Each structure stands twice: as C-alpha cells, then as structure tokens.
Coordinates of C-alpha atoms and ligand atoms in Angstrom, one line a residue:
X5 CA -101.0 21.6 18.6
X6 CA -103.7 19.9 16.8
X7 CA -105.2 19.8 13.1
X8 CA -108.6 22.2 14.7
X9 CA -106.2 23.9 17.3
X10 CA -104.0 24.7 14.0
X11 CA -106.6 25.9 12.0
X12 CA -108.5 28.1 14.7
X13 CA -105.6 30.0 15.2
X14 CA -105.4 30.8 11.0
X15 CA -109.2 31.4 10.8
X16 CA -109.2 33.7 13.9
X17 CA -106.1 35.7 13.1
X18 CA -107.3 36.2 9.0
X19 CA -110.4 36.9 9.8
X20 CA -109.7 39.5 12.2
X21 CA -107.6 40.9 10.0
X22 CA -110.2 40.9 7.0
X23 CA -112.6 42.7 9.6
X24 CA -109.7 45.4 10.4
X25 CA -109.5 45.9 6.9
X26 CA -112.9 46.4 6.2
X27 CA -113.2 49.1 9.2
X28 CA -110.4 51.0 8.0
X29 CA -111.5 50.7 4.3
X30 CA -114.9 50.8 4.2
X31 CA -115.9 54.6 1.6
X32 CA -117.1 57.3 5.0
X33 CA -120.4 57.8 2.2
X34 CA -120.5 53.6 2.0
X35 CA -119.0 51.1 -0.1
X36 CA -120.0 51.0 -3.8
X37 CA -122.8 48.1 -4.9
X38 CA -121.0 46.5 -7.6
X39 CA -123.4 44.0 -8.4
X40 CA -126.7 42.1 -7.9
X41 CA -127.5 38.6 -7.0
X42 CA -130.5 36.8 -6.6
X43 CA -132.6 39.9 -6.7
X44 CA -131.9 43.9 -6.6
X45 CA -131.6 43.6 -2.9
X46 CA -128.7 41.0 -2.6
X47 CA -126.0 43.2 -3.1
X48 CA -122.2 42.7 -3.2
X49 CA -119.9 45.7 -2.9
X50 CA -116.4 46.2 -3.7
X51 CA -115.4 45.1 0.1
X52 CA -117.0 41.4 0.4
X53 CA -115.0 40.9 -2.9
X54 CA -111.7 42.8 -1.2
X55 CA -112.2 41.0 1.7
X56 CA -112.6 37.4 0.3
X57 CA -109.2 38.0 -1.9
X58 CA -107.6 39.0 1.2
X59 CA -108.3 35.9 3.2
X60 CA -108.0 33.6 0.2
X61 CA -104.4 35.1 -0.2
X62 CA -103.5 34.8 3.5
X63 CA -104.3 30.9 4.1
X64 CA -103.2 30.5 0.5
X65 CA -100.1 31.3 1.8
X66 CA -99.9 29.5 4.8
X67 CA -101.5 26.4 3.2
X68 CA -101.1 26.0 0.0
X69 CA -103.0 22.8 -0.8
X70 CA -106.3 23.5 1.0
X71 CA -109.2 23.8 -0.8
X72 CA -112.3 27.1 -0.9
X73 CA -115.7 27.5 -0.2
X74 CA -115.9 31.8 -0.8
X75 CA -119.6 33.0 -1.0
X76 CA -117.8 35.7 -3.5
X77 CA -116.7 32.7 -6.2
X78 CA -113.4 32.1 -4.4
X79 CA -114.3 28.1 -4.8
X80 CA -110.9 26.0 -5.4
X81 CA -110.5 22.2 -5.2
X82 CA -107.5 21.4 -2.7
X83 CA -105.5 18.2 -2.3
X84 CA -104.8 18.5 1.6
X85 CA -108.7 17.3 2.6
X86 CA -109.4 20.9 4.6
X87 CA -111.3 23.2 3.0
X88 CA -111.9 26.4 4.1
X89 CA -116.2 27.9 4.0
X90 CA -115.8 31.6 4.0
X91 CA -118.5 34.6 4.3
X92 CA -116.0 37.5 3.9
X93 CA -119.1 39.8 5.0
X94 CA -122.0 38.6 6.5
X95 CA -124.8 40.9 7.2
X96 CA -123.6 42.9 4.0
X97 CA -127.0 45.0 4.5
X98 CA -125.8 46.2 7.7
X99 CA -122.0 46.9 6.4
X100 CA -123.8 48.9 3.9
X101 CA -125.6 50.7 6.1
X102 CA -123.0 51.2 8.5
X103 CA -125.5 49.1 11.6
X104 CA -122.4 46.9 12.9
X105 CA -123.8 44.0 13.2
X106 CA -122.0 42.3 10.6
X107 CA -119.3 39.5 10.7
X108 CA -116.2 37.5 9.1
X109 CA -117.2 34.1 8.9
X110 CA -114.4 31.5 8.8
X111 CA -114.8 27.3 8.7
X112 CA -112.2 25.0 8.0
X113 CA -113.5 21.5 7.8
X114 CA -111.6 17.8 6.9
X115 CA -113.9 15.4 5.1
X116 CA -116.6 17.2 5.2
X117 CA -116.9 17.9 9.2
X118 CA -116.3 21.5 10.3
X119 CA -113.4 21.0 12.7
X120 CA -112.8 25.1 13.2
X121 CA -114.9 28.4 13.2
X122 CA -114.0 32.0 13.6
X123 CA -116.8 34.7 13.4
X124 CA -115.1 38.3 14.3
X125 CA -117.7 41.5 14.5
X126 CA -115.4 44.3 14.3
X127 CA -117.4 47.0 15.2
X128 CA -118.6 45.2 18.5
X129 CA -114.5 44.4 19.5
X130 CA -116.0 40.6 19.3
X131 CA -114.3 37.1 18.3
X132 CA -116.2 33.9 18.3
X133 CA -114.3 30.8 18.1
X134 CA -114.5 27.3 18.1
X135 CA -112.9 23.9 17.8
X136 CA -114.4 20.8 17.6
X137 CA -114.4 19.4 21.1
X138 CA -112.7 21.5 23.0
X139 CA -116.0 24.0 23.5
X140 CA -116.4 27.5 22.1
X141 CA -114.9 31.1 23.3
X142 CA -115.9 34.9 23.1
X143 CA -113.2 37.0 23.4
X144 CA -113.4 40.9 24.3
X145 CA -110.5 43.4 25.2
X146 CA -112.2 42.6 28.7
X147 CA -111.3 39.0 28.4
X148 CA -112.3 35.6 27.1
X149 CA -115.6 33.3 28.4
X150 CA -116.8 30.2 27.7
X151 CA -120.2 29.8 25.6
X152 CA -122.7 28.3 26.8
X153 CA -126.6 28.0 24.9
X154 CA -129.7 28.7 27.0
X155 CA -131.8 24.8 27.9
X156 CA -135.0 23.9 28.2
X157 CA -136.5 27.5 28.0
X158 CA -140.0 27.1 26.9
X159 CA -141.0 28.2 23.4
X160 CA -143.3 31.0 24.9
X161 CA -140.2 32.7 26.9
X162 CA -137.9 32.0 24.5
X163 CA -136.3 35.0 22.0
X164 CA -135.9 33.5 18.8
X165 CA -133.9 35.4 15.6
X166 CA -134.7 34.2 12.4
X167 CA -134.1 36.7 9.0
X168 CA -135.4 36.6 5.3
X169 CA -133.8 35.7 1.8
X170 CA -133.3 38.0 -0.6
X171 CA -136.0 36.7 -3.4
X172 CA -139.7 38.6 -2.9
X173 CA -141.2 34.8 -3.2
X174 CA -139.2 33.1 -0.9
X175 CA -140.0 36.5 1.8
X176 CA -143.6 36.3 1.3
X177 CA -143.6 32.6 2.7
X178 CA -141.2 33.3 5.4
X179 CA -143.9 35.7 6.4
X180 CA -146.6 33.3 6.7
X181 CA -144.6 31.2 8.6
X182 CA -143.5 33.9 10.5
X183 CA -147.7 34.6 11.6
X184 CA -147.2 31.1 12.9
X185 CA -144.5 31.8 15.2
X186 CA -144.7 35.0 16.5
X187 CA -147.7 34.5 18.9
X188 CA -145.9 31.1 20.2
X189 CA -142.5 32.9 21.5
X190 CA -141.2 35.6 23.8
X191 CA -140.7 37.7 20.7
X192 CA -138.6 37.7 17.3
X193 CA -135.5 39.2 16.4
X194 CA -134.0 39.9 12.6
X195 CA -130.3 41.0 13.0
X196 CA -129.4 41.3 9.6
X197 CA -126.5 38.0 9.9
X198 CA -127.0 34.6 10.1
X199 CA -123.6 33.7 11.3
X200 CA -123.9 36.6 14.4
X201 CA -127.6 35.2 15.1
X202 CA -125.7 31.9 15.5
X203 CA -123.2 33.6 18.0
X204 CA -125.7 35.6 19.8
X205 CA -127.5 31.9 20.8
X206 CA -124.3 30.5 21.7
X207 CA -123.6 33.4 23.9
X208 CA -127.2 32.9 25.2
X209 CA -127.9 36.3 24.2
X210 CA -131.0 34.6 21.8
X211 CA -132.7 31.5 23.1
X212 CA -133.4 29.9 19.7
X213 CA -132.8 30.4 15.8
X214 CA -134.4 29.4 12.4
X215 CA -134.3 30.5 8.7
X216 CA -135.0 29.7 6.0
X217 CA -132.3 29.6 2.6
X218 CA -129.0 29.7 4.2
X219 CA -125.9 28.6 2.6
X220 CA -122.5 26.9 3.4
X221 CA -120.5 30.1 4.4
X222 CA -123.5 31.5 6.4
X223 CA -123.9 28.6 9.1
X224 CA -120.7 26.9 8.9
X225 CA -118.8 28.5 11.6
X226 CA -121.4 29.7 13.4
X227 CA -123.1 26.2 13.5
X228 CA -119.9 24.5 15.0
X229 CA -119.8 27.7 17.7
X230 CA -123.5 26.9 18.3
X231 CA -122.7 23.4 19.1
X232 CA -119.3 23.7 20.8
X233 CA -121.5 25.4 23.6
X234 CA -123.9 23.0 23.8
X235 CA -126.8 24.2 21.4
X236 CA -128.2 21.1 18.6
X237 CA -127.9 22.8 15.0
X238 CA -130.1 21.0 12.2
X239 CA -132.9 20.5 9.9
X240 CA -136.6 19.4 9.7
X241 CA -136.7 15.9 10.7
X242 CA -133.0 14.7 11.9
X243 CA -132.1 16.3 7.9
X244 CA -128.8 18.3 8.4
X245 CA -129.1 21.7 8.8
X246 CA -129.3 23.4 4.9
X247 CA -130.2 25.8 2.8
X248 CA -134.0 24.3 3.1
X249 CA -134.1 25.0 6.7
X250 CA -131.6 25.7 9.8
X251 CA -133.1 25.2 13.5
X252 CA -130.4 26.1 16.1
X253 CA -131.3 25.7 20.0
X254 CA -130.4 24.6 23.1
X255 CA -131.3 21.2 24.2
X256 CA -134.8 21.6 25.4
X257 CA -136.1 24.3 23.4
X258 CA -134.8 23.0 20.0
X259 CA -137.9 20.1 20.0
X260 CA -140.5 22.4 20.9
X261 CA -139.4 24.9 17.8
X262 CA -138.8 22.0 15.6
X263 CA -142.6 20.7 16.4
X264 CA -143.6 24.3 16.2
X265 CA -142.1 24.6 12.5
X266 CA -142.5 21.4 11.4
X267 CA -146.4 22.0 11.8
X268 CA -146.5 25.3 9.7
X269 CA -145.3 24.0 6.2
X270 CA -141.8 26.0 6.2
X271 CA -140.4 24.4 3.2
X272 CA -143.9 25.6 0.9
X273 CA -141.9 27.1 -1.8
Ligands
LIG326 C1 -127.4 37.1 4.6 C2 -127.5 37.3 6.1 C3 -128.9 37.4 6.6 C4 -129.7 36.2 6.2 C5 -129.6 35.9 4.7 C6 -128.1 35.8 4.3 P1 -125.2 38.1 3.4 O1 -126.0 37.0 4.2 O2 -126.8 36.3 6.8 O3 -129.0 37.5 8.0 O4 -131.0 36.4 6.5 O5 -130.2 34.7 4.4 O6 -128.0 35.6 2.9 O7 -125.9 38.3 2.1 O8 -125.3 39.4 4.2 O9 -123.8 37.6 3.3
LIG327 CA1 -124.1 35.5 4.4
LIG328 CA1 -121.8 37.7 2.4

C-alpha cells in the first residue's frame, strides 16, 4: 500500500467515525455554543471541540509522530513530515441547526502537498475521498463512483456555490461582489460548508465555486477531491488557492469565473 493509499484509509475510517459520533451525540434541543470567534456568529459548540479530540486521539494512536492542523487549536509540530488539516465540523451553522449539510473534513499532506482527503456527511450516508493520483470516489450504501467535475460549461449556465465569512465587514463586500456575479451565472448556491460545496463540484452536482476567507482545514481535502476529478482549485492570478480567495472549476469554466472575479475587486477589504 502506499504513503496516500495508507493515509486515505486513516482519514476515511476516523472521520467516519467522528461523524457517527456526532449523530449519535449531538443534544435532541442542539449542541451548546460554547464560545465565539471572529464575531457573535462564528460559533463553536461542545461537539467540533469533541470531535477534534476524537480524531486527534485516534491517528495519535496510530501515528504517533505526525503533526496537526485542527481548526479547534489541535495544532502540534510532528517529526514524520505528514501533517494531518482537520475541520472536525464544517458547516457548524447547519450542525447547529440540525440542516445536514455539514461535514468531517480530513487532509493528510507530506511537505506541504495534500496527498489524502476524506470529507464524510453523515446525515446524507456520504464519503468523499481522494488520493493524489489515483482520482477521487463517492461512496453510498448504493455503492462507490468515480468523480468527475463538469468542463467548459459556460459562465451563464453554470451553478456556482460560493458562502460568507463570519465578520459583518468582510459580508458586506462579499455582497457587492456577489451583485457582480449573480446576473452572469445560471444561479448561486450558499450551502453553509466549504468543504461539501467542494464535493458537490467534484460530484458535478455545482458547476463552479468561489469564496472568499477560507482556511487550511476548510479547502484542504475538499481541494485535493476537487482536483482528483479533474476540476483546477486556486487563486486570483496563478496565486494558490487561500484564505484571500478560492476559485474551484472544471477546466473550461474556471477561466471564465476567474476573468469574471478578477474584474470585480474581490479582495477590496
Ligand atoms: C465555514 C463554512 C462556510 C464558509 C465559511 C467557513 P465552519 O466553516 O465552511 O460554508 O462560508 O467561510 O468558515 O465555521 O462551519 O467550520
Ligand atoms: Ca470550516
Ligand atoms: Ca469548523
């Protein structure tokens, strides 16, 4: 088996055990907001903090000498050259709110390239995975398939999912960029979880994807899905793909958003 094969098969199997956990144990009147981030609506409850500590603990113990990357502070130097990017709960909005579209997100990357992602949705019975170079899977109790983006759709039929950050400032210009998109596509969609949007375009469920202030554990395993199946994942100008913008598409329909962002000032605050 190799190093990505390896890893996959930790990633997938802890983080569909985190998601388990957090079905079974998630309060019937909602989890408890235990505190506030970057503003009153960037919430953390009592589960994304259970759920990191569980899937720290379980690759801990399979691999002791890898390094962390937890959204919820689980960050660790390692001395193995893996570290693992972990969103224990992305979409926490929709946890909270019981909407199900919410996700485990698991990377494991070697010298900085992501070489494994797992993103399980628990409440939709779905498993995203993907190893560098050997292409990207959805598995359902139905079965598994191969992912494959949507190409060359043009901007004005293509669905595009984007979402907000949590800071009113940062909203208000994602909004005006927002006017300069929406008359130019098929339509928007705002799922409520970066690393699901990801999965959604790789399933060719969404043609296209930008936002906007996402972080490491958002995109990590999402981005290498998005790629595995053929989609191009990065910032404005050839940058990498970053908290100051993300621009995920198939081959074809990624320029024409790119051009169609890059002409409406995204980065303006
Ligand atoms: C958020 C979700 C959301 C995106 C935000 C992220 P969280 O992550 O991915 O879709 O729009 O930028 O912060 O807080 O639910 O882990
Ligand atoms: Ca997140
Ligand atoms: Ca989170």
């Amino acid at each position: 088996m190799s190093l990505a094969e390896e890893l996959l098969e930790l990633a997938t199997a802890t983080a569909r055990e985190a998601g388990r956990m957090l079905v079974d144990k998630r309060p019937p009147a909602g989890p408890d907001v235990v505190q506030t981030k970057s503003s009153p609506t960037d919430v953390v409850t009592q589960m994304d903090r259970a759920a990191e500590s569980l899937i720290i603990d379980r690759i801990t113990a399979a691999r002791p000498d890898d390094g962390f990357l937890g959204e919820e502070g689980g960050t660790r130097a390692g001395a193995s050259g893996v570290r693992w990017v972990i969103d224990p709960i992305d979409g926490t909005v929709n946890y909270l709110y019981d909407l199900p579209d919410w996700a485990v997100s698991i990377a494991a990357e070697s010298g900085g390239v992501a070489l494994a992602g797992a993103v399980v949705l628990p409440r939709r019975g779905e498993t995203y995975t993907a190893a560098r170079g050997a292409g990207a899977l959805l598995h359902t109790e139905s079965g598994t398939r191969e992912l494959r983006v949507n190409a060359s759709v043009p901007l004005e039929r293509a669905l595009l999912s984007t979402g907000f950050g949590y800071a009113a400032a940062r909203r208000a210009s994602q909004a005006q960029v927002l006017t300069g998109v929406l008359p130019n596509v098929r339509d928007i969609r705002r799922g409520g979880s970066c690393c699901v949007d990801l999965c959604s375009l790789a399933a060719g469920r969404v043609d296209a994807y930008y936002e906007r202030g996402v972080q490491e554990w958002d995109v990590a395993a999402g981005a290498l899905i998005v790629q595995e199946a053929g989609g191009r994942v990065e910032g404005l100008h050839g940058a990498p793909a970053g908290p100051d913008l993300t621009i995920a598409a198939g081959p074809g329909t990624f320029e024409a958003l790119h051009a169609l962002l890059a002409g409406l000032d995204p980065l303006r605050d």
